PDB file of C-alpha atoms and ligand atoms in Angstrom:
ATOM      1  CA  UNK A 127     141.341 117.972 139.929  1.00  0.00           C
ATOM      2  CA  UNK A 128     143.930 115.675 138.482  1.00  0.00           C
ATOM      3  CA  UNK A 129     145.251 112.551 140.119  1.00  0.00           C
ATOM      4  CA  UNK A 130     148.641 111.029 140.862  1.00  0.00           C
ATOM      5  CA  UNK A 131     149.486 107.355 141.106  1.00  0.00           C
ATOM      6  CA  UNK A 132     151.658 106.509 144.099  1.00  0.00           C
ATOM      7  CA  UNK A 133     153.975 103.546 143.575  1.00  0.00           C
ATOM      8  CA  UNK A 134     152.335 102.568 140.296  1.00  0.00           C
ATOM      9  CA  UNK A 135     149.071 101.359 141.845  1.00  0.00           C
ATOM     10  CA  UNK A 136     147.582 103.802 144.373  1.00  0.00           C
ATOM     11  CA  UNK A 137     145.723 106.476 142.465  1.00  0.00           C
ATOM     12  CA  UNK A 138     144.976 109.489 144.639  1.00  0.00           C
ATOM     13  CA  UNK A 139     143.462 112.894 144.149  1.00  0.00           C
ATOM     14  CA  UNK A 140     146.342 115.328 144.454  1.00  0.00           C
ATOM     15  CA  UNK A 141     144.878 117.293 147.385  1.00  0.00           C
ATOM     16  CA  UNK A 142     144.877 115.081 150.447  1.00  0.00           C
ATOM     17  CA  UNK A 143     144.184 115.617 154.143  1.00  0.00           C
ATOM     18  CA  UNK A 144     146.656 115.863 157.015  1.00  0.00           C
ATOM     19  CA  UNK A 145     145.205 114.234 160.135  1.00  0.00           C
ATOM     20  CA  UNK A 146     147.638 115.701 162.666  1.00  0.00           C
ATOM     21  CA  UNK A 147     145.246 118.478 163.703  1.00  0.00           C
ATOM     22  CA  UNK A 148     142.446 116.224 164.966  1.00  0.00           C
ATOM     23  CA  UNK A 149     144.085 115.622 168.357  1.00  0.00           C
ATOM     24  CA  UNK A 150     144.444 117.727 171.505  1.00  0.00           C
ATOM     25  CA  UNK A 151     146.707 120.803 171.824  1.00  0.00           C
ATOM     26  CA  UNK A 152     150.396 120.163 171.178  1.00  0.00           C
ATOM     27  CA  UNK A 153     149.237 117.143 169.115  1.00  0.00           C
ATOM     28  CA  UNK A 154     148.736 115.458 172.482  1.00  0.00           C
ATOM     29  CA  UNK A 155     145.726 113.555 173.785  1.00  0.00           C
ATOM     30  CA  UNK A 156     142.171 113.493 172.487  1.00  0.00           C
ATOM     31  CA  UNK A 157     140.593 116.437 170.654  1.00  0.00           C
ATOM     32  CA  UNK A 158     138.285 118.800 172.544  1.00  0.00           C
ATOM     33  CA  UNK A 159     135.389 117.632 170.379  1.00  0.00           C
ATOM     34  CA  UNK A 160     135.834 113.946 169.450  1.00  0.00           C
ATOM     35  CA  UNK A 161     132.424 113.759 167.704  1.00  0.00           C
ATOM     36  CA  UNK A 162     133.423 116.788 165.608  1.00  0.00           C
ATOM     37  CA  UNK A 163     136.676 115.060 164.626  1.00  0.00           C
ATOM     38  CA  UNK A 164     134.743 111.970 163.494  1.00  0.00           C
ATOM     39  CA  UNK A 165     132.355 114.156 161.464  1.00  0.00           C
ATOM     40  CA  UNK A 166     135.311 115.955 159.886  1.00  0.00           C
ATOM     41  CA  UNK A 167     136.963 112.680 158.834  1.00  0.00           C
ATOM     42  CA  UNK A 168     133.723 111.431 157.274  1.00  0.00           C
ATOM     43  CA  UNK A 169     133.365 114.730 155.410  1.00  0.00           C
ATOM     44  CA  UNK A 170     136.948 114.370 154.083  1.00  0.00           C
ATOM     45  CA  UNK A 171     135.961 111.138 152.356  1.00  0.00           C
ATOM     46  CA  UNK A 172     132.529 112.419 151.253  1.00  0.00           C
ATOM     47  CA  UNK A 173     134.279 115.257 149.458  1.00  0.00           C
ATOM     48  CA  UNK A 174     136.306 112.768 147.433  1.00  0.00           C
ATOM     49  CA  UNK A 175     139.648 113.024 149.242  1.00  0.00           C
ATOM     50  CA  UNK A 176     141.357 109.636 149.138  1.00  0.00           C
ATOM     51  CA  UNK A 177     144.770 110.339 150.661  1.00  0.00           C
ATOM     52  CA  UNK A 178     144.839 110.773 154.438  1.00  0.00           C
ATOM     53  CA  UNK A 179     148.190 111.308 156.143  1.00  0.00           C
ATOM     54  CA  UNK A 180     148.627 110.327 159.781  1.00  0.00           C
ATOM     55  CA  UNK A 181     151.261 108.910 162.161  1.00  0.00           C
ATOM     56  CA  UNK A 182     151.359 106.751 165.274  1.00  0.00           C
ATOM     57  CA  UNK A 183     152.803 109.786 167.083  1.00  0.00           C
ATOM     58  CA  UNK A 184     149.791 112.080 166.454  1.00  0.00           C
ATOM     59  CA  UNK A 185     148.161 112.021 169.862  1.00  0.00           C
ATOM     60  CA  UNK A 186     149.996 109.566 170.137  1.00  0.00           C
ATOM     61  CA  UNK A 187     147.615 106.923 168.720  1.00  0.00           C
ATOM     62  CA  UNK A 188     144.668 109.328 168.763  1.00  0.00           C
ATOM     63  CA  UNK A 189     144.708 110.241 165.065  1.00  0.00           C
ATOM     64  CA  UNK A 190     144.953 106.623 163.856  1.00  0.00           C
ATOM     65  CA  UNK A 191     142.220 105.508 166.284  1.00  0.00           C
ATOM     66  CA  UNK A 192     139.853 108.278 165.166  1.00  0.00           C
ATOM     67  CA  UNK A 193     140.461 107.434 161.489  1.00  0.00           C
ATOM     68  CA  UNK A 194     139.540 103.793 162.102  1.00  0.00           C
ATOM     69  CA  UNK A 195     136.511 104.723 164.209  1.00  0.00           C
ATOM     70  CA  UNK A 196     135.210 107.177 161.617  1.00  0.00           C
ATOM     71  CA  UNK A 197     135.976 105.321 158.423  1.00  0.00           C
ATOM     72  CA  UNK A 198     136.442 101.571 158.952  1.00  0.00           C
ATOM     73  CA  UNK A 199     135.471  99.554 156.918  1.00  0.00           C
ATOM     74  CA  UNK A 200     137.321 101.789 154.511  1.00  0.00           C
ATOM     75  CA  UNK A 201     135.859 102.748 151.160  1.00  0.00           C
ATOM     76  CA  UNK A 202     137.531 101.321 148.076  1.00  0.00           C
ATOM     77  CA  UNK A 203     140.497 103.388 146.981  1.00  0.00           C
ATOM     78  CA  UNK A 204     141.093 105.254 150.263  1.00  0.00           C
ATOM     79  CA  UNK A 205     144.842 105.455 150.945  1.00  0.00           C
ATOM     80  CA  UNK A 206     145.829 105.913 154.581  1.00  0.00           C
ATOM     81  CA  UNK A 207     149.471 106.842 154.860  1.00  0.00           C
ATOM     82  CA  UNK A 208     150.921 106.493 158.331  1.00  0.00           C
ATOM     83  CA  UNK A 209     154.388 106.851 159.830  1.00  0.00           C
ATOM     84  CA  UNK A 210     156.632 105.509 162.565  1.00  0.00           C
ATOM     85  CA  UNK A 211     159.976 106.556 163.972  1.00  0.00           C
ATOM     86  CA  UNK A 212     159.163 109.211 166.577  1.00  0.00           C
ATOM     87  CA  UNK A 213     158.354 108.859 170.257  1.00  0.00           C
ATOM     88  CA  UNK A 214     156.125 111.170 172.283  1.00  0.00           C
ATOM     89  CA  UNK A 215     157.183 112.272 175.745  1.00  0.00           C
ATOM     90  CA  UNK A 216     154.734 115.166 176.171  1.00  0.00           C
ATOM     91  CA  UNK A 217     152.857 117.908 174.285  1.00  0.00           C
ATOM     92  CA  UNK A 218     155.044 119.323 171.519  1.00  0.00           C
ATOM     93  CA  UNK A 219     157.875 116.828 172.225  1.00  0.00           C
ATOM     94  CA  UNK A 220     158.957 114.481 169.435  1.00  0.00           C
ATOM     95  CA  UNK A 221     162.204 112.599 170.151  1.00  0.00           C
ATOM     96  CA  UNK A 222     163.316 110.360 167.305  1.00  0.00           C
ATOM     97  CA  UNK A 223     163.496 106.582 167.678  1.00  0.00           C
ATOM     98  CA  UNK A 224     163.947 104.642 164.469  1.00  0.00           C
ATOM     99  CA  UNK A 225     165.635 101.510 165.779  1.00  0.00           C
ATOM    100  CA  UNK A 226     164.629  98.580 163.559  1.00  0.00           C
ATOM    101  CA  UNK A 227     163.027  96.604 166.403  1.00  0.00           C
ATOM    102  CA  UNK A 228     160.980  99.609 167.466  1.00  0.00           C
ATOM    103  CA  UNK A 229     159.838 100.408 163.925  1.00  0.00           C
ATOM    104  CA  UNK A 230     158.567  96.846 163.639  1.00  0.00           C
ATOM    105  CA  UNK A 231     156.619  97.170 166.897  1.00  0.00           C
ATOM    106  CA  UNK A 232     155.225 100.522 165.782  1.00  0.00           C
ATOM    107  CA  UNK A 233     154.104  99.123 162.450  1.00  0.00           C
ATOM    108  CA  UNK A 234     152.351  96.190 164.159  1.00  0.00           C
ATOM    109  CA  UNK A 235     150.576  98.629 166.486  1.00  0.00           C
ATOM    110  CA  UNK A 236     149.495 100.841 163.543  1.00  0.00           C
ATOM    111  CA  UNK A 237     148.141  97.775 161.724  1.00  0.00           C
ATOM    112  CA  UNK A 238     146.035  96.974 164.798  1.00  0.00           C
ATOM    113  CA  UNK A 239     144.804 100.520 165.343  1.00  0.00           C
ATOM    114  CA  UNK A 240     143.956 101.079 161.686  1.00  0.00           C
ATOM    115  CA  UNK A 241     142.376  97.576 161.551  1.00  0.00           C
ATOM    116  CA  UNK A 242     144.150  96.560 158.338  1.00  0.00           C
ATOM    117  CA  UNK A 243     146.382  93.661 157.372  1.00  0.00           C
ATOM    118  CA  UNK A 244     148.635  95.763 155.197  1.00  0.00           C
ATOM    119  CA  UNK A 245     149.398  99.495 155.332  1.00  0.00           C
ATOM    120  CA  UNK A 246     149.231 101.085 151.878  1.00  0.00           C
ATOM    121  CA  UNK A 247     151.958 103.633 152.549  1.00  0.00           C
ATOM    122  CA  UNK A 248     154.253 103.468 155.596  1.00  0.00           C
ATOM    123  CA  UNK A 249     156.669 106.346 156.018  1.00  0.00           C
ATOM    124  CA  UNK A 250     159.782 106.600 158.142  1.00  0.00           C
ATOM    125  CA  UNK A 251     158.941 109.795 160.023  1.00  0.00           C
ATOM    126  CA  UNK A 252     162.524 111.055 160.278  1.00  0.00           C
ATOM    127  CA  UNK A 253     166.092 109.780 160.244  1.00  0.00           C
ATOM    128  CA  UNK A 254     167.317 108.983 163.773  1.00  0.00           C
ATOM    129  CA  UNK A 255     170.872 110.276 164.316  1.00  0.00           C
ATOM    130  CA  UNK A 256     171.483 107.407 166.775  1.00  0.00           C
ATOM    131  CA  UNK A 257     170.659 104.711 164.195  1.00  0.00           C
ATOM    132  CA  UNK A 258     172.310 104.133 160.791  1.00  0.00           C
ATOM    133  CA  UNK A 259     169.724 105.265 158.245  1.00  0.00           C
ATOM    134  CA  UNK A 260     170.134 102.080 156.225  1.00  0.00           C
ATOM    135  CA  UNK A 261     169.165 100.022 159.305  1.00  0.00           C
ATOM    136  CA  UNK A 262     165.893 101.949 159.733  1.00  0.00           C
ATOM    137  CA  UNK A 263     165.082 101.692 156.034  1.00  0.00           C
ATOM    138  CA  UNK A 264     166.087  98.010 156.076  1.00  0.00           C
ATOM    139  CA  UNK A 265     163.422  97.388 158.749  1.00  0.00           C
ATOM    140  CA  UNK A 266     160.759  98.883 156.474  1.00  0.00           C
ATOM    141  CA  UNK A 267     162.003  96.710 153.614  1.00  0.00           C
ATOM    142  CA  UNK A 268     161.568  93.633 155.832  1.00  0.00           C
ATOM    143  CA  UNK A 269     158.059  94.712 156.787  1.00  0.00           C
ATOM    144  CA  UNK A 270     157.300  95.129 153.092  1.00  0.00           C
ATOM    145  CA  UNK A 271     158.699  91.674 152.301  1.00  0.00           C
ATOM    146  CA  UNK A 272     156.431  90.265 155.039  1.00  0.00           C
ATOM    147  CA  UNK A 273     153.392  91.872 153.368  1.00  0.00           C
ATOM    148  CA  UNK A 274     152.705  94.313 156.217  1.00  0.00           C
ATOM    149  CA  UNK A 275     153.530  97.396 154.165  1.00  0.00           C
ATOM    150  CA  UNK A 276     152.568  97.872 150.547  1.00  0.00           C
ATOM    151  CA  UNK A 277     154.740 100.907 149.813  1.00  0.00           C
ATOM    152  CA  UNK A 278     157.520 102.720 151.632  1.00  0.00           C
ATOM    153  CA  UNK A 279     157.845 106.484 151.982  1.00  0.00           C
ATOM    154  CA  UNK A 280     160.426 108.642 153.740  1.00  0.00           C
ATOM    155  CA  UNK A 281     160.152 111.985 155.488  1.00  0.00           C
ATOM    156  CA  UNK A 282     162.437 114.815 156.582  1.00  0.00           C
ATOM    157  CA  UNK A 283     165.246 113.671 154.316  1.00  0.00           C
ATOM    158  CA  UNK A 284     168.099 115.252 152.398  1.00  0.00           C
ATOM    159  CA  UNK A 285     168.935 114.385 148.801  1.00  0.00           C
ATOM    160  CA  UNK A 286     171.689 112.083 150.111  1.00  0.00           C
ATOM    161  CA  UNK A 287     169.411 110.253 152.537  1.00  0.00           C
ATOM    162  CA  UNK A 288     166.804 109.800 149.810  1.00  0.00           C
ATOM    163  CA  UNK A 289     169.442 108.275 147.520  1.00  0.00           C
ATOM    164  CA  UNK A 290     170.598 106.001 150.352  1.00  0.00           C
ATOM    165  CA  UNK A 291     167.041 104.804 150.994  1.00  0.00           C
ATOM    166  CA  UNK A 292     166.447 104.171 147.281  1.00  0.00           C
ATOM    167  CA  UNK A 293     169.453 101.812 147.250  1.00  0.00           C
ATOM    168  CA  UNK A 294     167.587  99.587 149.724  1.00  0.00           C
ATOM    169  CA  UNK A 295     163.919  99.844 148.823  1.00  0.00           C
ATOM    170  CA  UNK A 296     161.648 101.464 146.255  1.00  0.00           C
ATOM    171  CA  UNK A 297     160.720 104.815 147.790  1.00  0.00           C
ATOM    172  CA  UNK A 298     157.364 106.011 146.472  1.00  0.00           C
ATOM    173  CA  UNK A 299     156.914 109.253 148.441  1.00  0.00           C
ATOM    174  CA  UNK A 300     158.986 111.886 150.203  1.00  0.00           C
ATOM    175  CA  UNK A 301     157.339 114.024 152.891  1.00  0.00           C
ATOM    176  CA  UNK A 302     159.334 117.179 153.589  1.00  0.00           C
ATOM    177  CA  UNK A 303     158.520 120.646 154.877  1.00  0.00           C
ATOM    178  CA  UNK A 304     157.718 122.846 151.879  1.00  0.00           C
ATOM    179  CA  UNK A 305     155.437 125.756 151.085  1.00  0.00           C
ATOM    180  CA  UNK A 306     155.569 128.957 149.077  1.00  0.00           C
ATOM    181  CA  UNK A 307     157.408 130.861 151.840  1.00  0.00           C
ATOM    182  CA  UNK A 308     159.714 127.976 152.818  1.00  0.00           C
ATOM    183  CA  UNK A 309     161.268 126.286 149.819  1.00  0.00           C
ATOM    184  CA  UNK A 310     164.294 124.925 151.653  1.00  0.00           C
ATOM    185  CA  UNK A 311     163.653 121.367 150.411  1.00  0.00           C
ATOM    186  CA  UNK A 312     163.408 122.314 146.737  1.00  0.00           C
ATOM    187  CA  UNK A 313     166.366 120.041 145.842  1.00  0.00           C
ATOM    188  CA  UNK A 314     164.557 116.983 147.178  1.00  0.00           C
ATOM    189  CA  UNK A 315     161.407 118.060 145.319  1.00  0.00           C
ATOM    190  CA  UNK A 316     163.364 118.251 142.073  1.00  0.00           C
ATOM    191  CA  UNK A 317     164.670 114.695 142.546  1.00  0.00           C
ATOM    192  CA  UNK A 318     161.096 113.515 143.136  1.00  0.00           C
ATOM    193  CA  UNK A 319     159.713 115.357 140.092  1.00  0.00           C
ATOM    194  CA  UNK A 320     162.390 113.791 137.917  1.00  0.00           C
ATOM    195  CA  UNK A 321     161.887 110.267 139.293  1.00  0.00           C
ATOM    196  CA  UNK A 322     158.067 110.355 139.534  1.00  0.00           C
ATOM    197  CA  UNK A 323     158.174 110.001 143.333  1.00  0.00           C
ATOM    198  CA  UNK A 324     155.223 111.617 145.145  1.00  0.00           C
ATOM    199  CA  UNK A 325     156.236 114.705 147.163  1.00  0.00           C
ATOM    200  CA  UNK A 326     154.054 115.395 150.202  1.00  0.00           C
ATOM    201  CA  UNK A 327     154.785 118.911 151.488  1.00  0.00           C
ATOM    202  CA  UNK A 328     154.103 119.306 155.199  1.00  0.00           C
ATOM    203  CA  UNK A 329     153.106 122.727 156.565  1.00  0.00           C
ATOM    204  CA  UNK A 330     151.637 123.530 153.099  1.00  0.00           C
ATOM    205  CA  UNK A 331     149.845 126.511 154.664  1.00  0.00           C
ATOM    206  CA  UNK A 332     152.775 127.445 156.927  1.00  0.00           C
ATOM    207  CA  UNK A 333     150.659 126.320 159.914  1.00  0.00           C
ATOM    208  CA  UNK A 334     147.772 128.468 158.730  1.00  0.00           C
ATOM    209  CA  UNK A 335     149.731 131.727 158.255  1.00  0.00           C
ATOM    210  CA  UNK A 336     149.263 131.515 154.487  1.00  0.00           C
ATOM    211  CA  UNK A 337     145.521 131.040 154.900  1.00  0.00           C
ATOM    212  CA  UNK A 338     145.078 134.402 156.639  1.00  0.00           C
ATOM    213  CA  UNK A 339     144.429 137.753 154.948  1.00  0.00           C
ATOM    214  CA  UNK A 340     147.145 140.373 155.031  1.00  0.00           C
ATOM    215  CA  UNK A 341     149.947 138.307 153.495  1.00  0.00           C
ATOM    216  CA  UNK A 342     151.749 138.214 150.145  1.00  0.00           C
ATOM    217  CA  UNK A 343     149.042 136.187 148.386  1.00  0.00           C
ATOM    218  CA  UNK A 344     146.170 138.657 148.890  1.00  0.00           C
ATOM    219  CA  UNK A 345     146.309 140.356 145.464  1.00  0.00           C
ATOM    220  CA  UNK A 346     146.174 137.157 143.448  1.00  0.00           C
ATOM    221  CA  UNK A 347     143.488 135.785 145.774  1.00  0.00           C
ATOM    222  CA  UNK A 348     141.305 138.864 145.263  1.00  0.00           C
ATOM    223  CA  UNK A 349     141.723 138.682 141.478  1.00  0.00           C
ATOM    224  CA  UNK A 350     140.303 135.140 141.503  1.00  0.00           C
ATOM    225  CA  UNK A 351     137.692 135.687 144.203  1.00  0.00           C
ATOM    226  CA  UNK A 352     139.610 133.060 146.144  1.00  0.00           C
ATOM    227  CA  UNK A 353     141.252 132.966 149.567  1.00  0.00           C
ATOM    228  CA  UNK A 354     145.000 133.272 150.243  1.00  0.00           C
ATOM    229  CA  UNK A 355     145.060 129.666 151.495  1.00  0.00           C
ATOM    230  CA  UNK A 356     143.582 128.449 148.223  1.00  0.00           C
ATOM    231  CA  UNK A 357     146.243 130.390 146.320  1.00  0.00           C
ATOM    232  CA  UNK A 358     149.017 128.852 148.470  1.00  0.00           C
ATOM    233  CA  UNK A 359     147.727 125.347 147.749  1.00  0.00           C
ATOM    234  CA  UNK A 360     147.118 126.018 144.038  1.00  0.00           C
ATOM    235  CA  UNK A 361     150.699 127.317 143.785  1.00  0.00           C
ATOM    236  CA  UNK A 362     151.968 124.056 145.278  1.00  0.00           C
ATOM    237  CA  UNK A 363     149.848 121.945 142.908  1.00  0.00           C
ATOM    238  CA  UNK A 364     151.202 123.899 139.948  1.00  0.00           C
ATOM    239  CA  UNK A 365     154.822 123.653 141.147  1.00  0.00           C
ATOM    240  CA  UNK A 366     155.163 119.945 140.260  1.00  0.00           C
ATOM    241  CA  UNK A 367     153.037 117.101 138.929  1.00  0.00           C
ATOM    242  CA  UNK A 368     154.253 114.940 141.867  1.00  0.00           C
ATOM    243  CA  UNK A 369     153.096 117.439 144.535  1.00  0.00           C
ATOM    244  CA  UNK A 370     150.518 115.998 146.970  1.00  0.00           C
ATOM    245  CA  UNK A 371     149.637 118.666 149.573  1.00  0.00           C
ATOM    246  CA  UNK A 372     147.955 117.463 152.780  1.00  0.00           C
ATOM    247  CA  UNK A 373     146.617 120.623 154.461  1.00  0.00           C
ATOM    248  CA  UNK A 374     145.693 119.932 158.064  1.00  0.00           C
ATOM    249  CA  UNK A 375     142.619 121.292 159.744  1.00  0.00           C
ATOM    250  CA  UNK A 376     140.221 120.566 162.566  1.00  0.00           C
ATOM    251  CA  UNK A 377     137.400 122.439 160.836  1.00  0.00           C
ATOM    252  CA  UNK A 378     134.957 121.312 158.145  1.00  0.00           C
ATOM    253  CA  UNK A 379     134.703 124.881 156.905  1.00  0.00           C
ATOM    254  CA  UNK A 380     138.477 125.116 156.396  1.00  0.00           C
ATOM    255  CA  UNK A 381     138.544 121.661 154.798  1.00  0.00           C
ATOM    256  CA  UNK A 382     135.960 122.734 152.222  1.00  0.00           C
ATOM    257  CA  UNK A 383     137.787 125.975 151.572  1.00  0.00           C
ATOM    258  CA  UNK A 384     141.123 124.187 151.123  1.00  0.00           C
ATOM    259  CA  UNK A 385     139.688 121.713 148.631  1.00  0.00           C
ATOM    260  CA  UNK A 386     138.495 124.648 146.523  1.00  0.00           C
ATOM    261  CA  UNK A 387     142.180 125.173 145.630  1.00  0.00           C
ATOM    262  CA  UNK A 388     141.885 122.249 143.232  1.00  0.00           C
ATOM    263  CA  UNK A 389     139.628 124.348 140.975  1.00  0.00           C
ATOM    264  CA  UNK A 390     141.853 127.403 140.960  1.00  0.00           C
ATOM    265  CA  UNK A 391     143.860 127.968 137.794  1.00  0.00           C
ATOM    266  CA  UNK A 392     146.729 130.423 138.028  1.00  0.00           C
ATOM    267  CA  UNK A 393     148.578 131.816 135.031  1.00  0.00           C
ATOM    268  CA  UNK A 394     152.336 131.387 134.648  1.00  0.00           C
ATOM    269  CA  UNK A 395     152.744 135.119 135.365  1.00  0.00           C
ATOM    270  CA  UNK A 396     150.696 134.818 138.562  1.00  0.00           C
ATOM    271  CA  UNK A 397     152.687 131.801 139.717  1.00  0.00           C
ATOM    272  CA  UNK A 398     155.899 133.811 139.286  1.00  0.00           C
ATOM    273  CA  UNK A 399     154.332 136.822 141.011  1.00  0.00           C
ATOM    274  CA  UNK A 400     153.320 134.661 143.987  1.00  0.00           C
ATOM    275  CA  UNK A 401     156.758 133.082 144.238  1.00  0.00           C
ATOM    276  CA  UNK A 402     158.447 136.502 144.156  1.00  0.00           C
ATOM    277  CA  UNK A 403     155.992 138.117 146.607  1.00  0.00           C
ATOM    278  CA  UNK A 404     156.345 135.234 149.038  1.00  0.00           C
ATOM    279  CA  UNK A 405     160.116 135.566 149.054  1.00  0.00           C
ATOM    280  CA  UNK A 406     159.503 139.096 150.403  1.00  0.00           C
TER     281      UNK A 406
HETATM  282  N1  NAP B 165     156.397 114.518 158.286  1.00  0.00           N
HETATM  283  C1  NAP B 165     156.443 115.422 159.221  1.00  0.00           C
HETATM  284  O1  NAP B 165     157.443 115.571 159.956  1.00  0.00           O
HETATM  285  C2  NAP B 165     155.248 116.299 159.441  1.00  0.00           C
HETATM  286  C3  NAP B 165     155.340 117.438 160.260  1.00  0.00           C
HETATM  287  C4  NAP B 165     154.201 118.235 160.401  1.00  0.00           C
HETATM  288  C5  NAP B 165     153.020 117.897 159.746  1.00  0.00           C
HETATM  289  N2  NAP B 165     152.959 116.772 158.965  1.00  0.00           N
HETATM  290  C6  NAP B 165     151.726 116.405 158.220  1.00  0.00           C
HETATM  291  O2  NAP B 165     151.425 117.475 157.368  1.00  0.00           O
HETATM  292  C7  NAP B 165     150.055 117.876 157.565  1.00  0.00           C
HETATM  293  C8  NAP B 165     149.921 119.347 157.266  1.00  0.00           C
HETATM  294  O3  NAP B 165     150.702 120.099 158.191  1.00  0.00           O
HETATM  295  P1  NAP B 165     150.027 120.994 159.335  1.00  0.00           P
HETATM  296  O4  NAP B 165     148.651 120.531 159.596  1.00  0.00           O
HETATM  297  O5  NAP B 165     150.946 120.988 160.490  1.00  0.00           O
HETATM  298  O6  NAP B 165     150.152 122.444 158.754  1.00  0.00           O
HETATM  299  P2  NAP B 165     149.326 123.285 157.654  1.00  0.00           P
HETATM  300  O7  NAP B 165     148.477 122.378 156.841  1.00  0.00           O
HETATM  301  O8  NAP B 165     150.295 124.185 156.983  1.00  0.00           O
HETATM  302  O9  NAP B 165     148.427 124.212 158.563  1.00  0.00           O
HETATM  303  C9  NAP B 165     147.502 123.701 159.487  1.00  0.00           C
HETATM  304  C10 NAP B 165     146.997 124.862 160.313  1.00  0.00           C
HETATM  305  O10 NAP B 165     146.356 125.775 159.449  1.00  0.00           O
HETATM  306  C11 NAP B 165     145.043 126.044 159.881  1.00  0.00           C
HETATM  307  N3  NAP B 165     144.211 126.055 158.677  1.00  0.00           N
HETATM  308  C12 NAP B 165     144.035 125.052 157.775  1.00  0.00           C
HETATM  309  N4  NAP B 165     143.210 125.441 156.789  1.00  0.00           N
HETATM  310  C13 NAP B 165     142.877 126.722 157.053  1.00  0.00           C
HETATM  311  C14 NAP B 165     142.042 127.667 156.410  1.00  0.00           C
HETATM  312  N5  NAP B 165     141.407 127.368 155.266  1.00  0.00           N
HETATM  313  N6  NAP B 165     141.899 128.897 156.974  1.00  0.00           N
HETATM  314  C15 NAP B 165     142.552 129.224 158.121  1.00  0.00           C
HETATM  315  N7  NAP B 165     143.348 128.346 158.792  1.00  0.00           N
HETATM  316  C16 NAP B 165     143.504 127.114 158.262  1.00  0.00           C
HETATM  317  C17 NAP B 165     144.672 124.916 160.797  1.00  0.00           C
HETATM  318  O11 NAP B 165     143.834 125.408 161.836  1.00  0.00           O
HETATM  319  P3  NAP B 165     142.272 124.940 161.922  1.00  0.00           P
HETATM  320  O12 NAP B 165     142.305 123.600 162.565  1.00  0.00           O
HETATM  321  O13 NAP B 165     141.664 126.005 162.737  1.00  0.00           O
HETATM  322  O14 NAP B 165     141.744 124.900 160.520  1.00  0.00           O
HETATM  323  C18 NAP B 165     146.000 124.455 161.359  1.00  0.00           C
HETATM  324  O15 NAP B 165     146.317 125.123 162.542  1.00  0.00           O
HETATM  325  C19 NAP B 165     149.789 117.465 159.012  1.00  0.00           C
HETATM  326  O16 NAP B 165     148.400 117.398 159.281  1.00  0.00           O
HETATM  327  C20 NAP B 165     150.499 116.147 159.079  1.00  0.00           C
HETATM  328  O17 NAP B 165     149.692 115.123 158.499  1.00  0.00           O
HETATM  329  C21 NAP B 165     154.058 115.990 158.801  1.00  0.00           C
END
């Protein structure tokens, strides 16, 4: 599978891994099977994945701690992308908090948990309506100037917010919700494709719905002896050269299946057919 270079110096395989699903239910607390989560993370790297997406809020802290426990000292070329800017108050609860002073504390805590001196890619998880966006982005710029962050990414942004952030700092990735049945952030994707900014679509499998039989991707999947989830991911990879899907799973079997999408070649007619079928 082909690669993409984030920020001019971080070359990653275009199918990454989302590490939000290795925690307890509601992305809260430890996973039911911590040893299984460690095995899964080691398998991710064994299979050649070198982009792992996480956040301080996954668990909270649990996902970052498991990544360090499973993989530190990190193999050469592994990019761990983390995020700050959300608080956790309980299972399924994610209030925003992107005050500059808090982002700095969060970044310091992620550095400690991940056991690194510099985070390769630090993403602002979401704009905080209580804080001017430029102030939150300015805090990341300061962390970058101090050498604590190598590259800055943003998440859950509009075209306008992305432009605002790019006035302050070089933005190397955008992480927005996007998949074949939810293309509501297509405008932001187009800006990224044009500018060579990595686009990390979250919910690439629509929380697993697209990986199940009985949906709009079945026909194309059958024709390729593939699974619907593989078709959903292959469609994303074909949609733009900057697309970096990070399917999340707690299962080695699903991980291996998802990575198979990198080998799947769909014709232009099939890509159109999938897009039309998924619109319903
Ligand atoms: N920036 C943001 O605001 C934001 C928000 C949400 C997520 N994210 C990031 O994006 C990543 C991806 O999103 P996501 O994990 O929520 O959604 P997703 O990748 O669309 O779907 C994950 C769900 O699909 C299931 N699944 C995965 N592969 C499967 C397969 N081959 N067959 C059947 N089921 C499968 C998983 O269950 P199993 O565990 O059973 O496989 C899991 O419940 C996250 O891990 C996180 O890193 C970012």
